[in-house]
PDB file of C-alpha atoms and ligand atoms in Angstrom:
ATOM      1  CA  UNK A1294      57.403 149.608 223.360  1.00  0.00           C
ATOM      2  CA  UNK A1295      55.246 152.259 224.571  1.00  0.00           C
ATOM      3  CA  UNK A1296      52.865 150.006 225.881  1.00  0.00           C
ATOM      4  CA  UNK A1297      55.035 147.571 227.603  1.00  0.00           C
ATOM      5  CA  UNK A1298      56.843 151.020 229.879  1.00  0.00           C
ATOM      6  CA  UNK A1299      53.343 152.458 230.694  1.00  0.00           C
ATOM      7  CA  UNK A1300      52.355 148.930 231.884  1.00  0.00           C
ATOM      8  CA  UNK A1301      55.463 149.411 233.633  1.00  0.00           C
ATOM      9  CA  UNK A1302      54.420 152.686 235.600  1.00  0.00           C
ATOM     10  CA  UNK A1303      51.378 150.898 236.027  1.00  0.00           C
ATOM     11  CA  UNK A1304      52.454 148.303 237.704  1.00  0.00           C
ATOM     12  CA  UNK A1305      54.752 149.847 239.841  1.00  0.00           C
ATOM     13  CA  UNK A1306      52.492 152.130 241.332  1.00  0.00           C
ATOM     14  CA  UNK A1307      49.860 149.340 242.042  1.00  0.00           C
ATOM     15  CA  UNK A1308      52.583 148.022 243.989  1.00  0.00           C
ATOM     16  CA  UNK A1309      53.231 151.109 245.794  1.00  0.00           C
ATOM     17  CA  UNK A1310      49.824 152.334 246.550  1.00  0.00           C
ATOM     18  CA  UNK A1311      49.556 148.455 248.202  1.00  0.00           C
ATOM     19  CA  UNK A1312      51.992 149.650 250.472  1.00  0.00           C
ATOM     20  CA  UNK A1313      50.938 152.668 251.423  1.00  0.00           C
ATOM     21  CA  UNK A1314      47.354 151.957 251.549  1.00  0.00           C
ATOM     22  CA  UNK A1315      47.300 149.486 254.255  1.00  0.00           C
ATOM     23  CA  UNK A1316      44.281 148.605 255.585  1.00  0.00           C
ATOM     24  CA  UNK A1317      44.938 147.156 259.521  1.00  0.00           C
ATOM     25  CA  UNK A1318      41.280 145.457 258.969  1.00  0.00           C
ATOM     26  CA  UNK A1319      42.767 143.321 256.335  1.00  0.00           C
ATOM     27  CA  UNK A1320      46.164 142.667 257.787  1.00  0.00           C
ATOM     28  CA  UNK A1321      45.234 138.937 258.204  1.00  0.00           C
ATOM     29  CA  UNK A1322      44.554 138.867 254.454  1.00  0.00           C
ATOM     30  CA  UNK A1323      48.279 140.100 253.951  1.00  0.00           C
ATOM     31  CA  UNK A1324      49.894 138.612 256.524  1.00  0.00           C
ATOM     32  CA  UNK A1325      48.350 135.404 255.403  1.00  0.00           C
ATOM     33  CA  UNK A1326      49.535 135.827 251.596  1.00  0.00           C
ATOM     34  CA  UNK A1327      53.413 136.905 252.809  1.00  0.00           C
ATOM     35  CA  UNK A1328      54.015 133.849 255.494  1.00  0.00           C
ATOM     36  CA  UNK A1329      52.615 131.529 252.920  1.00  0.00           C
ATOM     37  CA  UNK A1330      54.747 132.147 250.274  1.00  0.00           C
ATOM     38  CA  UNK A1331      57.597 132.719 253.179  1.00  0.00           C
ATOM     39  CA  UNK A1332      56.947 128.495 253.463  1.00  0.00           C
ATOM     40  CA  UNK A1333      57.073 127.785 250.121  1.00  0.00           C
ATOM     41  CA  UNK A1334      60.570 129.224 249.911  1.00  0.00           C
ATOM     42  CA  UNK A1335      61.840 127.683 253.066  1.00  0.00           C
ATOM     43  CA  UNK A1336      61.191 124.639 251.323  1.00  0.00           C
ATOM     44  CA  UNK A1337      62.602 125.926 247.615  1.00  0.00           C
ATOM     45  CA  UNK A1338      65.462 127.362 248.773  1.00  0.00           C
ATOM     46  CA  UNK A1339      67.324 123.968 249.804  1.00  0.00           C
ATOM     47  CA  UNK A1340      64.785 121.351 248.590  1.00  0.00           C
ATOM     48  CA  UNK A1341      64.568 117.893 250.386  1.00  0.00           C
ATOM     49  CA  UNK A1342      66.109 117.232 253.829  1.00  0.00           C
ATOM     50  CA  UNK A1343      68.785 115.859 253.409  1.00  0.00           C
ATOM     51  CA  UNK A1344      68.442 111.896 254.916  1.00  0.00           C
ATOM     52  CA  UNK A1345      72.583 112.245 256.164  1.00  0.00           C
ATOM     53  CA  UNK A1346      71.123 114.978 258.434  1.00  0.00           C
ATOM     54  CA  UNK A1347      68.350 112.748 259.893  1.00  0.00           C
ATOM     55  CA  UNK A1348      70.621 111.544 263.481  1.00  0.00           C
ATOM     56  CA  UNK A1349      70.724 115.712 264.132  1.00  0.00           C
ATOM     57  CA  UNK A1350      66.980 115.969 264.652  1.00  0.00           C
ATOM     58  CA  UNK A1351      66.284 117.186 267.744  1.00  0.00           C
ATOM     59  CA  UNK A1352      63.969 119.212 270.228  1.00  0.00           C
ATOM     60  CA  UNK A1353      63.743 123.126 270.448  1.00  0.00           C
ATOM     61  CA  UNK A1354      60.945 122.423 272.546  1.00  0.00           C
ATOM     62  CA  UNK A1355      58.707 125.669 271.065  1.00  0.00           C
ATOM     63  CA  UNK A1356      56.591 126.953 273.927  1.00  0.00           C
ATOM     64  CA  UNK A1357      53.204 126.218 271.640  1.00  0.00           C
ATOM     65  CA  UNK A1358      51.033 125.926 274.357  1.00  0.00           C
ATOM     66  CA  UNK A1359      52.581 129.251 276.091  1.00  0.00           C
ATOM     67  CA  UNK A1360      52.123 131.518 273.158  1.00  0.00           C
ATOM     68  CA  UNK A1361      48.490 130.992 271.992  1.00  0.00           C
ATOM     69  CA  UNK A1362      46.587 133.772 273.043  1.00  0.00           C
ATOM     70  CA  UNK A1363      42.969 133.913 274.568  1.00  0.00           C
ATOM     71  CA  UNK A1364      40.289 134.345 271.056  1.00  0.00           C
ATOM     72  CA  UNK A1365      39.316 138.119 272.308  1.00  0.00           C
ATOM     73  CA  UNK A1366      43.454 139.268 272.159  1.00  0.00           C
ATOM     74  CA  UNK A1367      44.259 139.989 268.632  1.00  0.00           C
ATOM     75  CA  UNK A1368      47.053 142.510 270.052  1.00  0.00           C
ATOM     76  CA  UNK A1369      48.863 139.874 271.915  1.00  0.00           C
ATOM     77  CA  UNK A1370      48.806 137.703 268.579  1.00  0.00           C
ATOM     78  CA  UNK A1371      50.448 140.619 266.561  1.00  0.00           C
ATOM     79  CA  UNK A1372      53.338 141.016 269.179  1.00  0.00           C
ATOM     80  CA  UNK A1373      53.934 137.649 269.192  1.00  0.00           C
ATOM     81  CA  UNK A1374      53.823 137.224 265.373  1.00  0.00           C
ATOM     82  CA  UNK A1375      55.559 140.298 265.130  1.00  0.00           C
ATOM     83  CA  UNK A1376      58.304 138.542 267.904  1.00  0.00           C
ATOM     84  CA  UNK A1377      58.742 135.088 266.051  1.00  0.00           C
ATOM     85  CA  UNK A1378      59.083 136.397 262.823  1.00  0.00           C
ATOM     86  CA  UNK A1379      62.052 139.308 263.974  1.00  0.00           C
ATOM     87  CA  UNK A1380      63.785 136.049 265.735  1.00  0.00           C
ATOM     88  CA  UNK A1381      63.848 134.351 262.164  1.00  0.00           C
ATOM     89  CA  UNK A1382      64.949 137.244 260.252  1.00  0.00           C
ATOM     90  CA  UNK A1383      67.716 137.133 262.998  1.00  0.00           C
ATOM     91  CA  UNK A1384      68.476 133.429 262.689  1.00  0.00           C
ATOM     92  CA  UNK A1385      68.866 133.559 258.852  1.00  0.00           C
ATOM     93  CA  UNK A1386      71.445 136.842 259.511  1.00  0.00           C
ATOM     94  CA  UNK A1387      73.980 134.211 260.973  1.00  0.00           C
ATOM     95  CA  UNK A1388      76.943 132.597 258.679  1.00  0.00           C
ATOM     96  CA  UNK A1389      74.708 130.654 255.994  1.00  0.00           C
ATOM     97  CA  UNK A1390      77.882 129.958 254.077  1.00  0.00           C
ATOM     98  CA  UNK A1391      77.506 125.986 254.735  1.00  0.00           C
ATOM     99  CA  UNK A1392      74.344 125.671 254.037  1.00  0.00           C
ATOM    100  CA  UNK A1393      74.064 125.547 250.177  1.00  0.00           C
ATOM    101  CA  UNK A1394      71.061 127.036 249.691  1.00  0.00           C
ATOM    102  CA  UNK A1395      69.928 129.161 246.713  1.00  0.00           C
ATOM    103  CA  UNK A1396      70.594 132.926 247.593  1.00  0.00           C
ATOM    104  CA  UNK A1397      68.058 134.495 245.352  1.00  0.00           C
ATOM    105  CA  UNK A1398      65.441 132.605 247.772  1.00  0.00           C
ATOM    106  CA  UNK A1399      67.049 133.699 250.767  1.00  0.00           C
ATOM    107  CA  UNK A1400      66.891 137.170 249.926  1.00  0.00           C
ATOM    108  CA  UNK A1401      63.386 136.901 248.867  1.00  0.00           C
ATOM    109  CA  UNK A1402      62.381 134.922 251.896  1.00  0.00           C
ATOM    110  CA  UNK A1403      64.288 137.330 254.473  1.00  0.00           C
ATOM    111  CA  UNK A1404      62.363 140.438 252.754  1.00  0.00           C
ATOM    112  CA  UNK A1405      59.055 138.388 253.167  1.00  0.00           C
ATOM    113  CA  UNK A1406      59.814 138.633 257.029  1.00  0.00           C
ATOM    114  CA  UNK A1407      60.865 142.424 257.293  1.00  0.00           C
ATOM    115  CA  UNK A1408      56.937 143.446 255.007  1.00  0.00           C
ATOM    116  CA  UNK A1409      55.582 141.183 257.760  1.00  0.00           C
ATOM    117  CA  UNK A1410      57.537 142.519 260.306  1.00  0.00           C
ATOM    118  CA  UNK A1411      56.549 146.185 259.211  1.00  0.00           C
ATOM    119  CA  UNK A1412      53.034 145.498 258.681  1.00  0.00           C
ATOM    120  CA  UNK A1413      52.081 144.571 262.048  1.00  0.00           C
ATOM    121  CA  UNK A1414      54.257 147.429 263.870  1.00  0.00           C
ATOM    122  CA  UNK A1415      52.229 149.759 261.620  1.00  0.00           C
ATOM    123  CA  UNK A1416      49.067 148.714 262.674  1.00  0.00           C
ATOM    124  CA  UNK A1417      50.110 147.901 265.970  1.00  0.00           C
ATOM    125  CA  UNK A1418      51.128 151.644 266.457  1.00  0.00           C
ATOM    126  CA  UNK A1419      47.872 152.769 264.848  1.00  0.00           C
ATOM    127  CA  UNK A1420      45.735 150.535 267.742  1.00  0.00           C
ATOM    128  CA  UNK A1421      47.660 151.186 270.584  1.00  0.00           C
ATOM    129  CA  UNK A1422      47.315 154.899 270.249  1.00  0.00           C
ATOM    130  CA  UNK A1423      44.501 154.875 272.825  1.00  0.00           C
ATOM    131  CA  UNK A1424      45.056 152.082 274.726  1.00  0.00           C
ATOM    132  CA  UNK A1425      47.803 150.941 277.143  1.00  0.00           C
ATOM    133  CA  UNK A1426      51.205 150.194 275.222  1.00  0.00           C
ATOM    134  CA  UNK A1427      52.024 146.244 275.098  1.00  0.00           C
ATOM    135  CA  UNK A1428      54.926 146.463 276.597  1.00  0.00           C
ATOM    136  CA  UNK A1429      53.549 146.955 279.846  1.00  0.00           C
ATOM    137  CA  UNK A1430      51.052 143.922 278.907  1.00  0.00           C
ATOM    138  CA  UNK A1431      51.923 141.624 282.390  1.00  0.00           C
ATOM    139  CA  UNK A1432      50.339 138.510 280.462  1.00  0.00           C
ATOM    140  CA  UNK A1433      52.951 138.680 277.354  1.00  0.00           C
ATOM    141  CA  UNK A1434      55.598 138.483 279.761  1.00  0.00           C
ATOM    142  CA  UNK A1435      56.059 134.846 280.783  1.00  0.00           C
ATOM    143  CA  UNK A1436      55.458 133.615 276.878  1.00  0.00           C
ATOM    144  CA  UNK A1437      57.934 136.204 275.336  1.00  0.00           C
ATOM    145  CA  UNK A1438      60.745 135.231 277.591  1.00  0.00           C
ATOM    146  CA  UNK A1439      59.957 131.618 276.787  1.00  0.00           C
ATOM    147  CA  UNK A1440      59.902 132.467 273.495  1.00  0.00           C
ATOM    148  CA  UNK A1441      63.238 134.366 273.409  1.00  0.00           C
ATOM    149  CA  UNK A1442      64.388 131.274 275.486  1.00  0.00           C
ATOM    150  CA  UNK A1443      63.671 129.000 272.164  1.00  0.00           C
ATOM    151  CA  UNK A1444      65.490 130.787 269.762  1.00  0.00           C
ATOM    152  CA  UNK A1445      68.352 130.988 271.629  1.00  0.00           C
ATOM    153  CA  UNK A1446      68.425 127.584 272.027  1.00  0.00           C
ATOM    154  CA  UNK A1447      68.415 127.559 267.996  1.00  0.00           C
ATOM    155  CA  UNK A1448      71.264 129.832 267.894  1.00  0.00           C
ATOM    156  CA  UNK A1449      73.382 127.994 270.676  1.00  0.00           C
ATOM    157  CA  UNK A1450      72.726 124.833 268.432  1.00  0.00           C
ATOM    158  CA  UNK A1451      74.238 126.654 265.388  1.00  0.00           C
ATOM    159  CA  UNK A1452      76.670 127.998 267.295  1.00  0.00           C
ATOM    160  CA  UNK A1453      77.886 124.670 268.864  1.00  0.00           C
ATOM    161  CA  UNK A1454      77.562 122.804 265.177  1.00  0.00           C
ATOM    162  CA  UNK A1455      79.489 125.780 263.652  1.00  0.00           C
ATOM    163  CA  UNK A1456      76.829 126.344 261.134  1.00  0.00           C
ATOM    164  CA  UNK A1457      77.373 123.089 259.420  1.00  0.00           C
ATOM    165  CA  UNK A1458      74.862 121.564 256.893  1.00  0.00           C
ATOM    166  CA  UNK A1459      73.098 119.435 258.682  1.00  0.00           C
ATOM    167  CA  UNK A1460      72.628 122.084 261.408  1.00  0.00           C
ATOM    168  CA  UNK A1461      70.984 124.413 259.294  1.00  0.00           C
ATOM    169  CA  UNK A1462      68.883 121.779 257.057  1.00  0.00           C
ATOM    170  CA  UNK A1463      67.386 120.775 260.924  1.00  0.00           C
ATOM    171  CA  UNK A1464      66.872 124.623 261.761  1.00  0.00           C
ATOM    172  CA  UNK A1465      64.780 124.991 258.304  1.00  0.00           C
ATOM    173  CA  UNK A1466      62.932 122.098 258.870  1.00  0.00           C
ATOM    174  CA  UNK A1467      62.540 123.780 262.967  1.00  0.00           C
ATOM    175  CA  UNK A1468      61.533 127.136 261.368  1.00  0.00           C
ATOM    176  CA  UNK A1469      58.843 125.484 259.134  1.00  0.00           C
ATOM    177  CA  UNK A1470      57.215 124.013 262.123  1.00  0.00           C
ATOM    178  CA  UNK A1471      57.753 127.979 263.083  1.00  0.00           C
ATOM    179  CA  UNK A1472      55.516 129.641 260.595  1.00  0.00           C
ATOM    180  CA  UNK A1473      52.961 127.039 260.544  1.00  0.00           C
ATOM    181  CA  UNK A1474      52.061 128.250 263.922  1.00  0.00           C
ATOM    182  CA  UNK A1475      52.496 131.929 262.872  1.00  0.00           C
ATOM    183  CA  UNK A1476      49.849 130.401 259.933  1.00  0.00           C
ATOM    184  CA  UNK A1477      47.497 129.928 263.626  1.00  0.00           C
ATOM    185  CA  UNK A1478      48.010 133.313 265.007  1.00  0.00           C
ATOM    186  CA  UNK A1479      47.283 135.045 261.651  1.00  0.00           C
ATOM    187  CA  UNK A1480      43.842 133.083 261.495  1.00  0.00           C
ATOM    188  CA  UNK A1481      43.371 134.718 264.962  1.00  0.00           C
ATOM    189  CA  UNK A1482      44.142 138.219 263.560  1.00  0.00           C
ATOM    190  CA  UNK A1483      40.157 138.220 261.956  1.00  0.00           C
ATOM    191  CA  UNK A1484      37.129 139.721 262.344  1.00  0.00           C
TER     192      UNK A1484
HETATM  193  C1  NAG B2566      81.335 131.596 257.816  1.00  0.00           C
HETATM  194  O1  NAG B2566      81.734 130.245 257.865  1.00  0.00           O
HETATM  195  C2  NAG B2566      82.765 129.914 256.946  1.00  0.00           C
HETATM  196  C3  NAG B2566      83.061 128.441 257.072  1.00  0.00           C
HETATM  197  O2  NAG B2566      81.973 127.701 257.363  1.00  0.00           O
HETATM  198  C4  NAG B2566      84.011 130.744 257.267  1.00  0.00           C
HETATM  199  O3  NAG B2566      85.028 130.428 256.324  1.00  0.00           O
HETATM  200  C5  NAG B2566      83.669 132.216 257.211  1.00  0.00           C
HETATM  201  O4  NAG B2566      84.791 132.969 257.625  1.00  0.00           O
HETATM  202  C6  NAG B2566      82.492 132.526 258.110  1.00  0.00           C
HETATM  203  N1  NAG B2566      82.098 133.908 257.922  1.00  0.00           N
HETATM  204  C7  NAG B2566      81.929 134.749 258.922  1.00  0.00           C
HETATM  205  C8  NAG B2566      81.500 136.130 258.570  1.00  0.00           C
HETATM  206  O5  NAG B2566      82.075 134.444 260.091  1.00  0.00           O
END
């Protein structure tokens, strides 16, 4: 009994001294870990796709192409991880009521996002410190607003379909495709 509560403390702070040791040259390694288990629940939480969904597929038209960064730019990869994965988070806020999926994985999946989500502003605060904020990065600006432009094509989509089913079984399968690209911009994020 004794044993099994000191493992316990143990393990609890091993957890928290992960978290508050964060090491921005291994944020790759984390970010990495999180966003692949983030795709393995996308794909737990409602299983198959459903084949009396197939006739909804359609094209978000991601701006791919727009949003890969130049090699040397491992700040512009963070904001745009950082960008893609807050639009998720966002998507997965709207009525899921329809869409029969298992809430425990939902949860788990939408806390994935927000330890992503805080990992890169962390050490995206701790880089910029001496350098010039992204914000007023001129070469961001074109692919973010084509990126915002995407997901609120997703959310019209929802909108329009009233969160049915089928609408959100095609948005998980459109937010895999989402985080396999994310899986590109991590692999940019080493040294
Ligand atoms: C979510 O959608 C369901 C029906 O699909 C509806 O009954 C419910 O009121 C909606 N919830 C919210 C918060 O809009």
């Amino acid at each position: 009994m004794t044993t099994m509560c000191l493992l316990h403390i143990c393990l609890v702070l091993l957890f928290s001294t992960e978290i508050y040791s964060l090491d921005c040259n291994l944020l790759h390694f984390q970010q990495n870990k999180v966003n692949t288990e983030s795709l393995e629940l996308l794909n737990k939480m409602g299983g198959q796709f459903p084949l009396q969904c197939l006739n909804e597929n359609r094209n978000f038209e991601f701006p791919q192409k727009a949003l890969r960064p130049r090699e040397s730019q491992k700040e512009n990869a963070k904001v745009v991880i950082q960008e893609i994965l807050q639009q998720i988070f966002y998507i997965f806020s709207k009525n899921l009521t329809q869409a029969a999926w298992d809430r425990s994985f939902i949860e788990l999946f939408q806390n994935g996002l927000h330890q992503q989500t805080e990992q890169l502003e962390k050490c995206l605060h701790s880089e910029m410190e001496n350098k010039t904020p992204y914000l007023g990065n001129e070469k961001l600006l074109s692919p973010m607003l084509k990126l915002k432009k995407y997901f609120k094509k997703i959310g019209d989509f929802l909108k329009e379909k009233q969160y049915s089913l089928c609408a959100w079984e095609t948005i998980r399968l459109e937010m895999g495709r989402c985080l396999l690209f994310v899986d590109q911009l991590i692999k940019r994020l080493q040294n």
